[in-house]
Short mmCIF file of C-alpha atoms (C1' of nucleotides) in Angstrom, two decimals:
data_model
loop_
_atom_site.label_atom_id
_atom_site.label_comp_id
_atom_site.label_asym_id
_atom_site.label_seq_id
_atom_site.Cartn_x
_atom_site.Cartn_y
_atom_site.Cartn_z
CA UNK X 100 62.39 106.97 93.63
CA UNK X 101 65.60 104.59 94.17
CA UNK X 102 63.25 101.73 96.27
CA UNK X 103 60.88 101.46 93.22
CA UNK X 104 64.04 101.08 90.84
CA UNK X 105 65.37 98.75 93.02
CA UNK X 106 62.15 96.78 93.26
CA UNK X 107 61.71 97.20 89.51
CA UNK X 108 65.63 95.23 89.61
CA UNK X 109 64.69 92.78 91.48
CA UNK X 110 61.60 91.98 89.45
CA UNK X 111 63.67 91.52 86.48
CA UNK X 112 66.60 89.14 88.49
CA UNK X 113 63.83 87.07 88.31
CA UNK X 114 63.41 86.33 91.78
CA UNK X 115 60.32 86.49 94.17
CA UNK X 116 59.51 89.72 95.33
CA UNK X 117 58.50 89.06 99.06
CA UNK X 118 57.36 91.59 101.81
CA UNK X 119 60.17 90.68 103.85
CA UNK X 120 62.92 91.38 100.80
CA UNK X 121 60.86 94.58 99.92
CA UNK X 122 61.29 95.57 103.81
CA UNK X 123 64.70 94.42 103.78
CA UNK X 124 65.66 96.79 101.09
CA UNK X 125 63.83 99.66 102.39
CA UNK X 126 66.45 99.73 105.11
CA UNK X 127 68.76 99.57 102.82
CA UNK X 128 67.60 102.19 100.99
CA UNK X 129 66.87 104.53 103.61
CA UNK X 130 70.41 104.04 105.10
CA UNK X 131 71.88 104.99 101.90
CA UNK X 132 70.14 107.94 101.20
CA UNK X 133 71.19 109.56 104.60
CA UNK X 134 74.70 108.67 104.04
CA UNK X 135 74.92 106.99 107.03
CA UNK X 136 77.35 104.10 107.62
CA UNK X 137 77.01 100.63 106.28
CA UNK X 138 74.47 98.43 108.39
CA UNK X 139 74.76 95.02 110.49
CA UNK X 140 72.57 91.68 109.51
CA UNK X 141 71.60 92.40 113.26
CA UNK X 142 70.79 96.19 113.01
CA UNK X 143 68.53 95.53 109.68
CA UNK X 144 67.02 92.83 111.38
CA UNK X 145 66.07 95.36 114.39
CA UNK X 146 65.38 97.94 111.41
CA UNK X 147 62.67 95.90 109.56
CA UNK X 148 60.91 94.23 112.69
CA UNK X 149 59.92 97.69 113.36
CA UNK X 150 57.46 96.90 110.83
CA UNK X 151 57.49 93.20 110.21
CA UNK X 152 58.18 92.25 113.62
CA UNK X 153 58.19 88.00 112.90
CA UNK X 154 61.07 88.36 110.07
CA UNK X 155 63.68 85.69 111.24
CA UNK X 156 67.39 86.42 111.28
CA UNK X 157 67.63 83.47 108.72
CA UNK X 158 65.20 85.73 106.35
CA UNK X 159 67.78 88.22 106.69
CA UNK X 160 70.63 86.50 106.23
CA UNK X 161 69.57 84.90 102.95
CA UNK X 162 68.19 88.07 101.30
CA UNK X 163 71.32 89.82 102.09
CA UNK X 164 73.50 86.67 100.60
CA UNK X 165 71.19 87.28 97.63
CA UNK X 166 71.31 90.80 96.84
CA UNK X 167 74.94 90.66 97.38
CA UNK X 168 75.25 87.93 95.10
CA UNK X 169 73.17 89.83 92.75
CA UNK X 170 75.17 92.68 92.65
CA UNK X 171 72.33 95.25 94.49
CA UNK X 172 74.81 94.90 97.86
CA UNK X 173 77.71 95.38 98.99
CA UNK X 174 79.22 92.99 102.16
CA UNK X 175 82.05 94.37 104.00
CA UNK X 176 84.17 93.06 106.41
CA UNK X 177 86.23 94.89 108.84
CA UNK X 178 89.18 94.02 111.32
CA UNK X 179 87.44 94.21 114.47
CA UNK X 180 84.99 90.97 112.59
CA UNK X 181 82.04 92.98 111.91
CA UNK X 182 80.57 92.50 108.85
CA UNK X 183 78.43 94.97 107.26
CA UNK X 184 76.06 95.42 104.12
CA UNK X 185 75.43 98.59 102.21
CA UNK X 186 73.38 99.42 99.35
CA UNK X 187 75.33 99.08 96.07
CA UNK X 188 74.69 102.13 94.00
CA UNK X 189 75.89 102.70 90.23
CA UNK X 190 78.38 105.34 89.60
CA UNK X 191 79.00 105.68 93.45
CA UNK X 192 82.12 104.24 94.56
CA UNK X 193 83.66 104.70 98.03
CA UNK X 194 85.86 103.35 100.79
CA UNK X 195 85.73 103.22 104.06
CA UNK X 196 87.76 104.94 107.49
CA UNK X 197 86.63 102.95 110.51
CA UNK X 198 87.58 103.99 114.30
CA UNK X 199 89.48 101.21 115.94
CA UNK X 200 88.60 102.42 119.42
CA UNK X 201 84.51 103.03 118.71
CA UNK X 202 83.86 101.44 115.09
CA UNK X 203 82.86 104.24 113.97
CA UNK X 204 82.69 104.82 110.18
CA UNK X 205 83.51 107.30 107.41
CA UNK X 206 83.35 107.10 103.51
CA UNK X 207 86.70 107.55 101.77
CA UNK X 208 85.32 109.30 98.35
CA UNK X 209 88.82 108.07 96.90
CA UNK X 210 89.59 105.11 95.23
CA UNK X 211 93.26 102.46 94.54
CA UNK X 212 92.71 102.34 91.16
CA UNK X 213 95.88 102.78 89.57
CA UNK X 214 97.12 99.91 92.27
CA UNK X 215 94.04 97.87 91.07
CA UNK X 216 95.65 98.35 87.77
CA UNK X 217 99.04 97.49 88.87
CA UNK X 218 98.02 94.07 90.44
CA UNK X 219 95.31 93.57 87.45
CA UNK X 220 99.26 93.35 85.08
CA UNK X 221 101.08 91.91 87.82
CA UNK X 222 98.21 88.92 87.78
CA UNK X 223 96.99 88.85 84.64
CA UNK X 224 96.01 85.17 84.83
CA UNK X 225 93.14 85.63 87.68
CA UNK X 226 90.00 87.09 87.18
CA UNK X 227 89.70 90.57 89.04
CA UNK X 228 86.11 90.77 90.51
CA UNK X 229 86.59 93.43 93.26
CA UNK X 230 88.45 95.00 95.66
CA UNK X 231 88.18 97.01 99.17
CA UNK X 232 90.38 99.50 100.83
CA UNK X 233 89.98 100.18 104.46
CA UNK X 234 91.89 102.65 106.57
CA UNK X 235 92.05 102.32 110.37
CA UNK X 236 92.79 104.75 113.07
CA UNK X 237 91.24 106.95 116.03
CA UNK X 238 88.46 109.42 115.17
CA UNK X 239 88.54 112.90 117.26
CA UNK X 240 86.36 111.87 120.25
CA UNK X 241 87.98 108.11 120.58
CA UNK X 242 91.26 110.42 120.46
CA UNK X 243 90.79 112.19 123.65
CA UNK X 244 91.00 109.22 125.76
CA UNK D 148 118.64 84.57 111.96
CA UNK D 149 115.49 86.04 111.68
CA UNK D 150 113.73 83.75 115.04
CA UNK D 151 116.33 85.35 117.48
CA UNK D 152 115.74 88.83 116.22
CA UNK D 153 112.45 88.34 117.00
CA UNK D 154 112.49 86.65 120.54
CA UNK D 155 114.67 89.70 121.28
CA UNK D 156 112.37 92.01 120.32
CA UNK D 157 110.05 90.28 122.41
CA UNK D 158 112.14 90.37 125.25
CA UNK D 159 112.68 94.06 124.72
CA UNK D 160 108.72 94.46 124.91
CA UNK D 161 108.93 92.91 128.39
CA UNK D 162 106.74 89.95 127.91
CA UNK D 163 107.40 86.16 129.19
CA UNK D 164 109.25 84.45 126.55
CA UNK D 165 107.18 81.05 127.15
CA UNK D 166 108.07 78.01 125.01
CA UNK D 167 104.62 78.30 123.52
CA UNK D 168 104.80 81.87 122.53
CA UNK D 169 108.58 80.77 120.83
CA UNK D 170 106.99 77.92 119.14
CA UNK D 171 104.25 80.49 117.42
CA UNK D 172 106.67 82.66 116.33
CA UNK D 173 108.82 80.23 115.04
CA UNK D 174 106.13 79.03 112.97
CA UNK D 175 105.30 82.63 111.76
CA UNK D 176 108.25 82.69 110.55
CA UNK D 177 108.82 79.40 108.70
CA UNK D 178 106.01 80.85 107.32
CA UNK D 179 107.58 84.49 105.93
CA UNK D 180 110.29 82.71 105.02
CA UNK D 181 108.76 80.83 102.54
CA UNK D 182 106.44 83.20 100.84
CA UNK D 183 103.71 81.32 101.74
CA UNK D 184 100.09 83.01 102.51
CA UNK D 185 98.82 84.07 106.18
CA UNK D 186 97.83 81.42 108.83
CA UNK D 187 94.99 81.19 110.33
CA UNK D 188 94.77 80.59 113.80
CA UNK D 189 93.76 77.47 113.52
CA UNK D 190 96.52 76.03 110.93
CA UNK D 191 98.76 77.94 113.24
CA UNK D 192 97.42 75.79 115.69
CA UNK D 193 98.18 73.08 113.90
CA UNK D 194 101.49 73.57 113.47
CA UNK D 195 102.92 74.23 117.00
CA UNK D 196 100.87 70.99 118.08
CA UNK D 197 103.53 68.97 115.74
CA UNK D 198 106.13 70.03 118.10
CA UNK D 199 104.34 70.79 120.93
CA UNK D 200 101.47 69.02 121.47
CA UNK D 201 99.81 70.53 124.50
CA UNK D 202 98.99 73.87 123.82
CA UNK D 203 95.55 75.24 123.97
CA UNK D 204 93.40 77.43 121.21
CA UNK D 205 93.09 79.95 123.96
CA UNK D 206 96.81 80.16 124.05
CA UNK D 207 97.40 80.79 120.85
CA UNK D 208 94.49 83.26 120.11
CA UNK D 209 96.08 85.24 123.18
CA UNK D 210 99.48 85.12 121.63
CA UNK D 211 98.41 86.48 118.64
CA UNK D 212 96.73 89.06 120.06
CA UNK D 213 99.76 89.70 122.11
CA UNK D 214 101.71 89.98 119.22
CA UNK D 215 99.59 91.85 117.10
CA UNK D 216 99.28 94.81 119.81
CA UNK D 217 103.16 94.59 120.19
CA UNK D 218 103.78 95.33 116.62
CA UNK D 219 105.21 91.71 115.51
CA UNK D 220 102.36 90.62 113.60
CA UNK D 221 99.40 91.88 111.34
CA UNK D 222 95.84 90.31 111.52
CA UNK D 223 94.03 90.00 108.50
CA UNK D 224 90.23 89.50 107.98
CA UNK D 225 89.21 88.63 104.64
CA UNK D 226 85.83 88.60 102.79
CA UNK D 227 84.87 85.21 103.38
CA UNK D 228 84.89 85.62 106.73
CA UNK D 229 88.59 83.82 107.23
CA UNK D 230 91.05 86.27 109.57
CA UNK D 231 95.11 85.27 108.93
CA UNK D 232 97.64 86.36 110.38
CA UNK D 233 101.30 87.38 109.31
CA UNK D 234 104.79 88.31 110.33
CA UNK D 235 105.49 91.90 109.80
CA UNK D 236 108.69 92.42 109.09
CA UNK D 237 109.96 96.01 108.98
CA UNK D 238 110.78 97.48 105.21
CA UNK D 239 108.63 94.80 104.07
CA UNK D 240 104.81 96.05 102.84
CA UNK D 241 102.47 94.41 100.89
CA UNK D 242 98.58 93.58 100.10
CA UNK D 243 96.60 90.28 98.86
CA UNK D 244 94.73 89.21 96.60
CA UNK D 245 92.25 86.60 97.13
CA UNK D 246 90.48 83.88 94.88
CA UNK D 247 86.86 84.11 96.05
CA UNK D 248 86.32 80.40 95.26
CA UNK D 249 89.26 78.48 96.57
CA UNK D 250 90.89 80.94 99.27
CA UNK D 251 94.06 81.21 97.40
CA UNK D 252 96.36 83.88 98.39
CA UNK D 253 98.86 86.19 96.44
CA UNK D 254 101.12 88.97 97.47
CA UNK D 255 100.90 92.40 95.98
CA UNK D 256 103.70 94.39 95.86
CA UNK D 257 101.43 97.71 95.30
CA UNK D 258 100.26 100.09 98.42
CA UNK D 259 97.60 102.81 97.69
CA UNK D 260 99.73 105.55 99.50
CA UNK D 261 98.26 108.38 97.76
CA UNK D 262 94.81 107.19 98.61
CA UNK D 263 96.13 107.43 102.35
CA UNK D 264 97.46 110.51 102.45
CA UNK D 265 94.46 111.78 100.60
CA UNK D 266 92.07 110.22 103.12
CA UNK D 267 94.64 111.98 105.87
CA UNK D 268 94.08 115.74 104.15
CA UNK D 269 90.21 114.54 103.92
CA UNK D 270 90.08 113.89 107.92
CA UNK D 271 92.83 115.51 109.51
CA UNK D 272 91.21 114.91 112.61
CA UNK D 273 91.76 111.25 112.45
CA UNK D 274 94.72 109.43 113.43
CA UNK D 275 95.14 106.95 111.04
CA UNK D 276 97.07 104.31 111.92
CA UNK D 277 97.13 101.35 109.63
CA UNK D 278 95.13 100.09 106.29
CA UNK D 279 94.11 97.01 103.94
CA UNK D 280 94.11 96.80 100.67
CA UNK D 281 91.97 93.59 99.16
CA UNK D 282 91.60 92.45 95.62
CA UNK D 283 89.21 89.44 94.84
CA UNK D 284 88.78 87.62 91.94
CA UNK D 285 89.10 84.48 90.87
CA UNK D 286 92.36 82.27 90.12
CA UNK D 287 93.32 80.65 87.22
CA UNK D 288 92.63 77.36 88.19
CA UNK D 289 89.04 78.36 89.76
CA UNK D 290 88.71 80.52 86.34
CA UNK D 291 88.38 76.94 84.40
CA UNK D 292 85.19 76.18 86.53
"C1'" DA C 123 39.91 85.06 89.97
"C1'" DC C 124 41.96 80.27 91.10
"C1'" DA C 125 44.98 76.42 91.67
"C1'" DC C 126 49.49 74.72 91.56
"C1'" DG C 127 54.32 74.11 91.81
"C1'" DT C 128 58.31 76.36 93.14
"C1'" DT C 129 60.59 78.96 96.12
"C1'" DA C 130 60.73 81.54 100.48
"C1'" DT C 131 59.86 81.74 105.34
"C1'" DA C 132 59.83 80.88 110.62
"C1'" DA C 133 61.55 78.62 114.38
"C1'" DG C 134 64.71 76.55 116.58
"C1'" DA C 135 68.61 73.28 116.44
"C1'" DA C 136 73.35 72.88 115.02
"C1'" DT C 137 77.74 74.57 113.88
"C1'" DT C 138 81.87 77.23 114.14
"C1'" DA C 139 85.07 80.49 115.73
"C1'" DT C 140 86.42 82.86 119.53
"C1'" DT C 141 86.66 84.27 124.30
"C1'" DC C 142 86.00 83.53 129.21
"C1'" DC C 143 86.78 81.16 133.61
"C1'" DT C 144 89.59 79.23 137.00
"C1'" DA C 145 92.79 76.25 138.98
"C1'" DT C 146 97.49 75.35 138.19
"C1'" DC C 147 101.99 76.32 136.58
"C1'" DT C 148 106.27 78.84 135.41
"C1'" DA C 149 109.67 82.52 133.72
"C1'" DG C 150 112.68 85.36 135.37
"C1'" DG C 151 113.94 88.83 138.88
"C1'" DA C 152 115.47 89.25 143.85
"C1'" DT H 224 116.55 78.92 145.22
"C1'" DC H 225 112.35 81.28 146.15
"C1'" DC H 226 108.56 84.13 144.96
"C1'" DT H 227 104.99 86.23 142.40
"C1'" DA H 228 102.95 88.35 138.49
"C1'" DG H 229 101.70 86.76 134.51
"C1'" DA H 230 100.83 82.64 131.44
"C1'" DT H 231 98.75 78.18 130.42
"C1'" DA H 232 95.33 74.08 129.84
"C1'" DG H 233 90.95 72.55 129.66
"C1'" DG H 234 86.58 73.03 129.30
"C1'" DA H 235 82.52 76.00 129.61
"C1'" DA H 236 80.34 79.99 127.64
"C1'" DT H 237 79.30 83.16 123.99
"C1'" DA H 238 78.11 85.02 119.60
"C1'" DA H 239 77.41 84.97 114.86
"C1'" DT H 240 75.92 82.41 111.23
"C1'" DT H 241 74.01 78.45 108.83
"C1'" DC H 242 71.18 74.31 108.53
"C1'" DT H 243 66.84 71.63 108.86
"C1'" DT H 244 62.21 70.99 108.10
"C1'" DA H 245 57.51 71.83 108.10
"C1'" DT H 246 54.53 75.52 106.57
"C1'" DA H 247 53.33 79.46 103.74
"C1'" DA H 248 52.82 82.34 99.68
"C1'" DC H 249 54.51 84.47 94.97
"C1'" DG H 250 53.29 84.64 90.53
"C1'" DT H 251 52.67 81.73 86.30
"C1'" DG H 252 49.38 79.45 83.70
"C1'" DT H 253 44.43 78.45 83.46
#
DNA sequence: ACACGTTATAAGAATTATTCCTATCTAGGA
DNA sequence: TCCTAGATAGGAATAATTCTTATAACGTGT
């Protein structure tokens, strides 16, 4: 099962393995595996008081930091300022198609890699970490208005 | 000169060309013309306050809203949280990349087009209107740390 | 199983960026 | 020049995030 991996990861980081991180990444978990869209600090925070109501936002906000900064998630940042966290998955690899009109989101299973490539030999001299590709526009119901 | 095209255009829109909203663009411009990275809205800020002194936050966060909706400018929102904004200039098209330790900002010539236009034929049903392209890493100076 | 030191947490204060409110002002058309 | 819709200044309000600090608890070593 992914949580247990994930669990098992965490272990091995070498950091404290909390209820409130294990709860933390159940959410996480459970949002990736219905493929639904990437998650707010806020929305986990509702998520996992659901079963651990006195988590603080803090709590949150410093396990995410951390299992970004570990590598386990992924933050995201769109233009209308939310910010967003999704589970970080190897060999899975997508983008993102948000709605200007009602944030809605949609995975793009393509990736820029050949202009990743092109700026990795145009810059040669920095350090390529990551990158992110978002497209914007109206989905179908945001559409009809 | 590239200013008077500009405060045409604006004029064209049908908007009040204000002193405040010419000193904004004026510095958006200084700005395109030389090379330099995106403003924030506070360095833009900043800047008009040199020459005019009195103008408020609010004011500019409206214009360059104003602007932004009309067309004349893009807003950018980066992973560290920082948004920018930028003169769009027609025939011009590019992306960044970004140091994730210092903030540094560098032009890429590149544009994932095909990416686009297979994200179009993946949701036809969308009307896309505009994307981002982000690389992070870190810069050679930053890479010495 | 237990104690200890390190690290994590809760709670709320503080900070920061942005937007709202409202009285006043002004650009530009008549 | 006058008039009015739209714009501005200034400060209050909001929202998201981070900081502070006292308390709690994970997991190593006994």
């Amino acid at each position: 099962m992914v949580l247990e991996e994930l669990l098992e990861q965490l272990k091995k980081i070498g950091i404290r393995l909390t209820p409130q991180r294990q709860e933390i990444m159940l959410v996480l978990v459970e949002r990736f595996q219905e493929g639904g869209p990437p998650l707010s600090a806020d929305e986990i925070t509702r998520h996992v008081r659901m079963r651990y109501p006195g988590i603080s936002l803090d709590t949150v906000y410093r396990t995410l930091a951390t299992f970004t900064k570990e590598g386990l998630v992924r933050e995201l940042q769109f233009r209308d300022h939310s910010r967003r966290f999704e589970l970080v998955r190897k060999g899975e690899h997508h983008h993102h198609l948000v709605c200007l009109s009602c944030g809605n989101i949609k995975k793009i299973p393509y990736c820029p890699e050949d202009c990743l490539e092109r700026t990795r030999e145009c810059y040669p001299e920095f350090e390529i970490k990551d990158h992110s590709f978002n497209v914007y526009g109206y989905c179908p119901k945001c559409r009809e208005d």
